[in-house]
PDB file of C-alpha atoms in Angstrom:
ATOM      1  CA  LEU A1188     -49.819 -29.819 -45.023  1.00  0.00           C
ATOM      2  CA  THR A1189     -52.013 -26.868 -44.019  1.00  0.00           C
ATOM      3  CA  GLY A1190     -49.564 -24.191 -45.045  1.00  0.00           C
ATOM      4  CA  CYS A1191     -50.027 -22.488 -41.671  1.00  0.00           C
ATOM      5  CA  GLU A1192     -47.023 -21.213 -39.789  1.00  0.00           C
ATOM      6  CA  THR A1193     -46.258 -19.362 -36.561  1.00  0.00           C
ATOM      7  CA  VAL A1194     -43.342 -17.053 -35.851  1.00  0.00           C
ATOM      8  CA  VAL A1195     -42.029 -17.257 -32.287  1.00  0.00           C
ATOM      9  CA  ILE A1196     -39.452 -14.770 -30.998  1.00  0.00           C
ATOM     10  CA  GLN A1197     -36.904 -16.614 -28.892  1.00  0.00           C
ATOM     11  CA  THR A1198     -34.374 -14.699 -26.784  1.00  0.00           C
ATOM     12  CA  ILE A1199     -30.964 -16.304 -26.810  1.00  0.00           C
ATOM     13  CA  ILE A1200     -28.457 -15.333 -24.132  1.00  0.00           C
ATOM     14  CA  VAL A1201     -24.846 -16.262 -24.780  1.00  0.00           C
ATOM     15  CA  ASN A1202     -22.826 -16.179 -21.559  1.00  0.00           C
ATOM     16  CA  THR A1203     -19.108 -15.645 -21.893  1.00  0.00           C
ATOM     17  CA  LEU A1204     -16.721 -17.655 -19.792  1.00  0.00           C
ATOM     18  CA  PRO A1205     -14.945 -15.574 -17.127  1.00  0.00           C
ATOM     19  CA  VAL A1206     -11.337 -14.667 -17.879  1.00  0.00           C
ATOM     20  CA  PHE A1207      -8.872 -14.234 -15.026  1.00  0.00           C
ATOM     21  CA  PRO A1208      -5.899 -11.865 -15.183  1.00  0.00           C
ATOM     22  CA  ASP A1209      -2.682 -12.678 -13.365  1.00  0.00           C
ATOM     23  CA  ILE A1210      -3.894 -11.793  -9.861  1.00  0.00           C
ATOM     24  CA  SER A1211      -1.278  -9.943  -7.845  1.00  0.00           C
ATOM     25  CA  THR A1212      -0.318 -10.840  -4.289  1.00  0.00           C
ATOM     26  CA  TYR A1213      -2.339  -8.977  -1.672  1.00  0.00           C
ATOM     27  CA  GLN A1214       0.322  -7.634   0.671  1.00  0.00           C
ATOM     28  CA  ILE A1215      -0.116  -5.890   4.014  1.00  0.00           C
ATOM     29  CA  CYS A1216       2.788  -4.645   6.101  1.00  0.00           C
ATOM     30  CA  GLU A1217       3.129  -5.866   9.668  1.00  0.00           C
ATOM     31  CA  SER A1218       1.715  -3.649  12.407  1.00  0.00           C
ATOM     32  CA  ASP A1219       2.242  -5.655  15.613  1.00  0.00           C
ATOM     33  CA  ASN A1220       4.740  -8.453  14.861  1.00  0.00           C
ATOM     34  CA  ASN A1221       2.222 -11.333  14.995  1.00  0.00           C
ATOM     35  CA  SER A1222       2.015 -11.953  11.206  1.00  0.00           C
ATOM     36  CA  VAL A1223      -1.769 -11.490  11.294  1.00  0.00           C
ATOM     37  CA  GLU A1224      -3.551  -8.586   9.594  1.00  0.00           C
ATOM     38  CA  ASP A1225      -7.007  -7.569   8.346  1.00  0.00           C
ATOM     39  CA  PHE A1226      -7.643  -8.133   4.624  1.00  0.00           C
ATOM     40  CA  PHE A1227     -10.639  -6.679   2.769  1.00  0.00           C
ATOM     41  CA  PHE A1228     -11.160  -8.730  -0.389  1.00  0.00           C
ATOM     42  CA  TYR A1229     -13.575  -6.340  -2.073  1.00  0.00           C
ATOM     43  CA  THR A1230     -10.488  -4.252  -2.822  1.00  0.00           C
ATOM     44  CA  LYS A1231      -9.408  -6.977  -5.294  1.00  0.00           C
ATOM     45  CA  ASP A1232     -12.661  -6.880  -7.319  1.00  0.00           C
ATOM     46  CA  ILE A1233     -11.630  -4.270  -9.890  1.00  0.00           C
ATOM     47  CA  GLU A1234      -8.302  -5.994 -10.575  1.00  0.00           C
ATOM     48  CA  ILE A1235      -9.913  -9.424 -11.014  1.00  0.00           C
ATOM     49  CA  LEU A1236     -12.837  -8.197 -13.129  1.00  0.00           C
ATOM     50  CA  ASN A1237     -10.371  -6.379 -15.393  1.00  0.00           C
ATOM     51  CA  GLY A1238     -13.206  -4.593 -17.213  1.00  0.00           C
ATOM     52  CA  GLN A1239     -15.513  -7.629 -17.579  1.00  0.00           C
ATOM     53  CA  LEU A1240     -19.214  -6.819 -17.177  1.00  0.00           C
ATOM     54  CA  GLY A1241     -22.048  -8.982 -15.856  1.00  0.00           C
ATOM     55  CA  LYS A1242     -19.819 -11.007 -13.548  1.00  0.00           C
ATOM     56  CA  THR A1243     -20.014 -11.683  -9.809  1.00  0.00           C
ATOM     57  CA  ILE A1244     -16.932 -12.247  -7.635  1.00  0.00           C
ATOM     58  CA  SER A1245     -16.834 -14.296  -4.438  1.00  0.00           C
ATOM     59  CA  TYR A1246     -13.949 -15.504  -2.246  1.00  0.00           C
ATOM     60  CA  TYR A1247     -13.300 -18.834  -0.481  1.00  0.00           C
ATOM     61  CA  LEU A1248     -10.751 -20.675   1.623  1.00  0.00           C
ATOM     62  CA  THR A1249     -10.564 -23.773  -0.600  1.00  0.00           C
ATOM     63  CA  MET A1250     -10.912 -24.691  -4.262  1.00  0.00           C
ATOM     64  CA  ALA A1251     -13.673 -27.168  -3.350  1.00  0.00           C
ATOM     65  CA  ASP A1252     -15.702 -24.435  -1.656  1.00  0.00           C
ATOM     66  CA  ALA A1253     -15.220 -22.136  -4.656  1.00  0.00           C
ATOM     67  CA  ASN A1254     -16.408 -24.803  -7.095  1.00  0.00           C
ATOM     68  CA  SER A1255     -19.378 -25.695  -4.882  1.00  0.00           C
ATOM     69  CA  ASP A1256     -20.158 -22.050  -4.047  1.00  0.00           C
ATOM     70  CA  ILE A1257     -20.304 -22.714  -0.309  1.00  0.00           C
ATOM     71  CA  ASN A1258     -18.721 -21.073   2.764  1.00  0.00           C
ATOM     72  CA  GLU A1259     -18.188 -17.776   0.979  1.00  0.00           C
ATOM     73  CA  ILE A1260     -15.966 -15.240   2.752  1.00  0.00           C
ATOM     74  CA  ASP A1261     -17.676 -11.911   3.421  1.00  0.00           C
ATOM     75  CA  LYS A1262     -15.503  -9.653   1.283  1.00  0.00           C
ATOM     76  CA  LEU A1263     -16.853  -6.474   2.894  1.00  0.00           C
ATOM     77  CA  ASN A1264     -15.662  -7.450   6.376  1.00  0.00           C
ATOM     78  CA  ALA A1265     -12.093  -7.854   7.600  1.00  0.00           C
ATOM     79  CA  PHE A1266     -10.592 -11.296   7.032  1.00  0.00           C
ATOM     80  CA  GLN A1267      -7.696 -12.273   9.283  1.00  0.00           C
ATOM     81  CA  ASN A1268      -5.205 -14.665   7.749  1.00  0.00           C
ATOM     82  CA  THR A1269      -4.650 -17.990   9.524  1.00  0.00           C
ATOM     83  CA  SER A1270      -1.252 -18.637   7.932  1.00  0.00           C
ATOM     84  CA  ASP A1271       1.367 -16.490   6.282  1.00  0.00           C
ATOM     85  CA  PRO A1272       1.364 -16.620   3.318  1.00  0.00           C
ATOM     86  CA  GLN A1273      -2.124 -17.996   2.610  1.00  0.00           C
ATOM     87  CA  ILE A1274      -3.955 -18.973  -0.599  1.00  0.00           C
ATOM     88  CA  ILE A1275      -7.402 -17.467  -1.258  1.00  0.00           C
ATOM     89  CA  TRP A1276      -9.710 -18.864  -3.957  1.00  0.00           C
ATOM     90  CA  VAL A1277     -11.876 -16.741  -6.231  1.00  0.00           C
ATOM     91  CA  ARG A1278     -15.097 -17.717  -8.024  1.00  0.00           C
ATOM     92  CA  LEU A1279     -16.017 -15.508 -10.985  1.00  0.00           C
ATOM     93  CA  GLU A1280     -19.448 -16.303 -12.445  1.00  0.00           C
ATOM     94  CA  ASN A1281     -21.977 -14.867 -14.891  1.00  0.00           C
ATOM     95  CA  GLU A1282     -24.822 -12.962 -13.258  1.00  0.00           C
ATOM     96  CA  THR A1283     -27.390 -14.646 -15.549  1.00  0.00           C
ATOM     97  CA  ASP A1284     -26.026 -18.193 -15.291  1.00  0.00           C
ATOM     98  CA  ALA A1285     -24.261 -19.346 -12.134  1.00  0.00           C
ATOM     99  CA  SER A1286     -23.177 -22.572 -13.874  1.00  0.00           C
ATOM    100  CA  CYS A1287     -20.975 -20.498 -16.190  1.00  0.00           C
ATOM    101  CA  TYR A1288     -18.071 -19.715 -13.885  1.00  0.00           C
ATOM    102  CA  GLY A1289     -14.331 -19.959 -13.373  1.00  0.00           C
ATOM    103  CA  VAL A1290     -12.094 -20.454 -10.337  1.00  0.00           C
ATOM    104  CA  ASP A1291      -8.620 -19.042  -9.670  1.00  0.00           C
ATOM    105  CA  SER A1292      -6.472 -18.161  -6.653  1.00  0.00           C
ATOM    106  CA  PHE A1293      -4.084 -15.539  -5.297  1.00  0.00           C
ATOM    107  CA  THR A1294      -1.792 -15.165  -2.310  1.00  0.00           C
ATOM    108  CA  ILE A1295      -2.215 -12.970   0.734  1.00  0.00           C
ATOM    109  CA  GLN A1296       0.811 -12.262   2.889  1.00  0.00           C
ATOM    110  CA  VAL A1297       1.964 -10.146   5.806  1.00  0.00           C
ATOM    111  CA  ASP A1298       5.407  -8.626   5.312  1.00  0.00           C
ATOM    112  CA  ALA A1299       7.710  -7.164   7.921  1.00  0.00           C
ATOM    113  CA  SER A1300       7.778  -3.436   8.473  1.00  0.00           C
ATOM    114  CA  PRO A1301      11.253  -1.884   8.469  1.00  0.00           C
ATOM    115  CA  THR A1302      13.361  -1.794  11.612  1.00  0.00           C
ATOM    116  CA  PHE A1303      15.237   1.484  12.061  1.00  0.00           C
ATOM    117  CA  ASN A1304      16.466   4.113  14.508  1.00  0.00           C
ATOM    118  CA  THR A1305      14.115   7.028  15.100  1.00  0.00           C
ATOM    119  CA  PRO A1306      15.722  10.158  13.614  1.00  0.00           C
ATOM    120  CA  SER A1307      16.374  13.166  15.830  1.00  0.00           C
ATOM    121  CA  ASP A1308      15.161  16.660  15.092  1.00  0.00           C
ATOM    122  CA  ILE A1309      17.700  18.858  13.313  1.00  0.00           C
ATOM    123  CA  ARG A1310      19.142  22.054  14.810  1.00  0.00           C
ATOM    124  CA  VAL A1311      21.373  24.210  12.592  1.00  0.00           C
ATOM    125  CA  CYS A1312      23.084  27.494  13.431  1.00  0.00           C
ATOM    126  CA  ASP A1313      22.153  30.397  11.171  1.00  0.00           C
ATOM    127  CA  ASN A1314      25.207  32.350  10.073  1.00  0.00           C
ATOM    128  CA  ASN A1315      23.308  35.424   8.877  1.00  0.00           C
ATOM    129  CA  ASN A1316      20.211  35.117  11.098  1.00  0.00           C
ATOM    130  CA  ASP A1317      17.669  35.150   8.258  1.00  0.00           C
ATOM    131  CA  GLY A1318      16.071  31.837   9.321  1.00  0.00           C
ATOM    132  CA  ILE A1319      17.007  30.105   6.076  1.00  0.00           C
ATOM    133  CA  THR A1320      19.907  27.724   5.568  1.00  0.00           C
ATOM    134  CA  THR A1321      21.021  24.730   3.508  1.00  0.00           C
ATOM    135  CA  TYR A1322      21.935  21.568   5.381  1.00  0.00           C
ATOM    136  CA  SER A1323      22.807  18.004   4.369  1.00  0.00           C
ATOM    137  CA  LEU A1324      20.238  15.377   5.408  1.00  0.00           C
ATOM    138  CA  GLN A1325      22.853  12.614   5.144  1.00  0.00           C
ATOM    139  CA  PRO A1326      23.513  12.559   8.929  1.00  0.00           C
ATOM    140  CA  SER A1327      19.809  11.779   9.465  1.00  0.00           C
ATOM    141  CA  ILE A1328      20.061   8.892   6.991  1.00  0.00           C
ATOM    142  CA  ASP A1329      23.153   7.604   8.778  1.00  0.00           C
ATOM    143  CA  GLN A1330      21.359   7.788  12.128  1.00  0.00           C
ATOM    144  CA  ILE A1331      18.308   5.912  10.789  1.00  0.00           C
ATOM    145  CA  LYS A1332      20.475   3.114   9.344  1.00  0.00           C
ATOM    146  CA  GLU A1333      23.096   2.858  12.109  1.00  0.00           C
ATOM    147  CA  GLY A1334      23.456  -0.760  13.287  1.00  0.00           C
ATOM    148  CA  ILE A1335      20.626  -2.010  11.033  1.00  0.00           C
ATOM    149  CA  MET A1336      21.555  -5.031   8.913  1.00  0.00           C
ATOM    150  CA  ALA A1337      18.552  -4.777   6.565  1.00  0.00           C
ATOM    151  CA  ASN A1338      18.752  -2.728   3.380  1.00  0.00           C
ATOM    152  CA  LEU A1339      16.817   0.501   3.979  1.00  0.00           C
ATOM    153  CA  THR A1340      15.846   3.185   1.492  1.00  0.00           C
ATOM    154  CA  VAL A1341      15.360   6.643   3.021  1.00  0.00           C
ATOM    155  CA  THR A1342      13.810   9.642   1.283  1.00  0.00           C
ATOM    156  CA  PHE A1343      12.572  12.967   2.654  1.00  0.00           C
ATOM    157  CA  HIS A1344       9.377  14.817   1.764  1.00  0.00           C
ATOM    158  CA  GLU A1345       7.562  18.048   2.642  1.00  0.00           C
ATOM    159  CA  SER A1346       4.221  16.357   3.432  1.00  0.00           C
ATOM    160  CA  VAL A1347       2.903  13.052   4.764  1.00  0.00           C
ATOM    161  CA  LEU A1348       0.935  12.565   1.529  1.00  0.00           C
ATOM    162  CA  GLU A1349       4.079  12.902  -0.579  1.00  0.00           C
ATOM    163  CA  ALA A1350       5.933  10.532   1.745  1.00  0.00           C
ATOM    164  CA  GLU A1351       3.146   7.936   1.501  1.00  0.00           C
ATOM    165  CA  SER A1352       3.063   8.153  -2.296  1.00  0.00           C
ATOM    166  CA  ASN A1353       6.865   8.449  -2.510  1.00  0.00           C
ATOM    167  CA  THR A1354       6.698  11.549  -4.700  1.00  0.00           C
ATOM    168  CA  ASN A1355       8.603  14.861  -4.787  1.00  0.00           C
ATOM    169  CA  SER A1356      11.498  13.720  -2.638  1.00  0.00           C
ATOM    170  CA  LEU A1357      13.695  16.463  -1.228  1.00  0.00           C
ATOM    171  CA  PRO A1358      17.361  16.833  -2.211  1.00  0.00           C
ATOM    172  CA  ILE A1359      19.971  15.655   0.259  1.00  0.00           C
ATOM    173  CA  ASP A1360      21.183  19.260   0.551  1.00  0.00           C
ATOM    174  CA  PHE A1361      17.937  20.664   1.892  1.00  0.00           C
ATOM    175  CA  THR A1362      17.058  24.356   2.124  1.00  0.00           C
ATOM    176  CA  ASN A1363      14.186  25.161   4.458  1.00  0.00           C
ATOM    177  CA  THR A1364      11.392  27.514   3.375  1.00  0.00           C
ATOM    178  CA  VAL A1365       9.974  28.297   6.835  1.00  0.00           C
ATOM    179  CA  ASN A1366      11.484  28.124  10.281  1.00  0.00           C
ATOM    180  CA  PRO A1367      10.961  25.769  11.973  1.00  0.00           C
ATOM    181  CA  GLN A1368       9.887  23.308   9.254  1.00  0.00           C
ATOM    182  CA  THR A1369       8.648  19.738   9.574  1.00  0.00           C
ATOM    183  CA  ILE A1370       9.855  17.271   6.968  1.00  0.00           C
ATOM    184  CA  TYR A1371       8.948  13.591   6.677  1.00  0.00           C
ATOM    185  CA  ALA A1372      11.348  10.675   6.292  1.00  0.00           C
ATOM    186  CA  ARG A1373      10.020   7.679   4.357  1.00  0.00           C
ATOM    187  CA  ILE A1374      11.921   4.569   5.459  1.00  0.00           C
ATOM    188  CA  GLY A1375      11.397   1.519   3.241  1.00  0.00           C
ATOM    189  CA  ASN A1376      12.729  -2.029   3.128  1.00  0.00           C
ATOM    190  CA  ASP A1377      13.190  -4.690   0.444  1.00  0.00           C
ATOM    191  CA  VAL A1378       9.611  -6.048   0.740  1.00  0.00           C
ATOM    192  CA  ASN A1379       8.006  -2.688  -0.132  1.00  0.00           C
ATOM    193  CA  CYS A1380       6.944  -1.904   3.422  1.00  0.00           C
ATOM    194  CA  PHE A1381       7.663   1.527   4.832  1.00  0.00           C
ATOM    195  CA  GLU A1382       7.264   3.766   7.859  1.00  0.00           C
ATOM    196  CA  ILE A1383       7.120   7.556   8.044  1.00  0.00           C
ATOM    197  CA  GLU A1384       8.872   9.638  10.710  1.00  0.00           C
ATOM    198  CA  ASP A1385       8.603  13.408  11.089  1.00  0.00           C
ATOM    199  CA  ILE A1386      11.701  15.540  11.659  1.00  0.00           C
ATOM    200  CA  ILE A1387      11.570  19.158  12.825  1.00  0.00           C
ATOM    201  CA  PHE A1388      14.184  21.296  11.073  1.00  0.00           C
ATOM    202  CA  ASN A1389      15.201  24.221  13.300  1.00  0.00           C
ATOM    203  CA  VAL A1390      17.428  27.100  12.221  1.00  0.00           C
ATOM    204  CA  ILE A1391      18.899  28.741  15.347  1.00  0.00           C
ATOM    205  CA  ASP A1392      20.063  32.366  15.322  1.00  0.00           C
ATOM    206  CA  SER A1393      23.749  32.803  15.917  1.00  0.00           C
ATOM    207  CA  PRO A1394      24.626  35.093  18.842  1.00  0.00           C
ATOM    208  CA  LEU A1395      25.402  38.668  17.918  1.00  0.00           C
ATOM    209  CA  THR A1396      28.719  40.028  19.147  1.00  0.00           C
ATOM    210  CA  ASN A1397      30.058  43.539  19.436  1.00  0.00           C
ATOM    211  CA  ILE A1398      33.470  44.276  17.984  1.00  0.00           C
ATOM    212  CA  ILE A1399      35.788  45.527  20.716  1.00  0.00           C
ATOM    213  CA  GLU A1400      38.184  48.177  19.490  1.00  0.00           C
TER     214      GLU A1400
END
């Protein structure tokens, strides 16, 4: 033995296996009654990554394609479903080692938008002609639901944003703050689809009369 030795620095990269969360169903509400909608799969990336770093996500129509990494769906462009519901496959792989990957799936589906009667604008007589009054919105709910067999949930909001987020719903006994005032009815069904309809709330001055002596 010569007693000579050499020290070599070797970089070791340990790749972690991808971990999938329970991937939620990607739901879109029907817009034209043909059960076909545009899905953008990049919107699922954050949910699927679930905080994991150094991973790449890609989407496929079949498990075989996902395992072989072929025929990838362009997640940045609209994907139109070919059946309803439909299974989409996900490949989650390490950026430094494509052979270290996992495959899972989730469902995309198009759900029906609610069917309802369009609510009428509201006209209320003003007893003291100050432009402000309190009025029950229940007749508008009854009109929206009349003859509809499906279970509808109706709430009212002061803005479209609040109606979309289903926040700050107005009381059934509504008091206007300006005259006229537009309020927004959020009409939802049992599959979490909803539509928004605007209603103009008008307070009409009562006619003034002279007392005849």
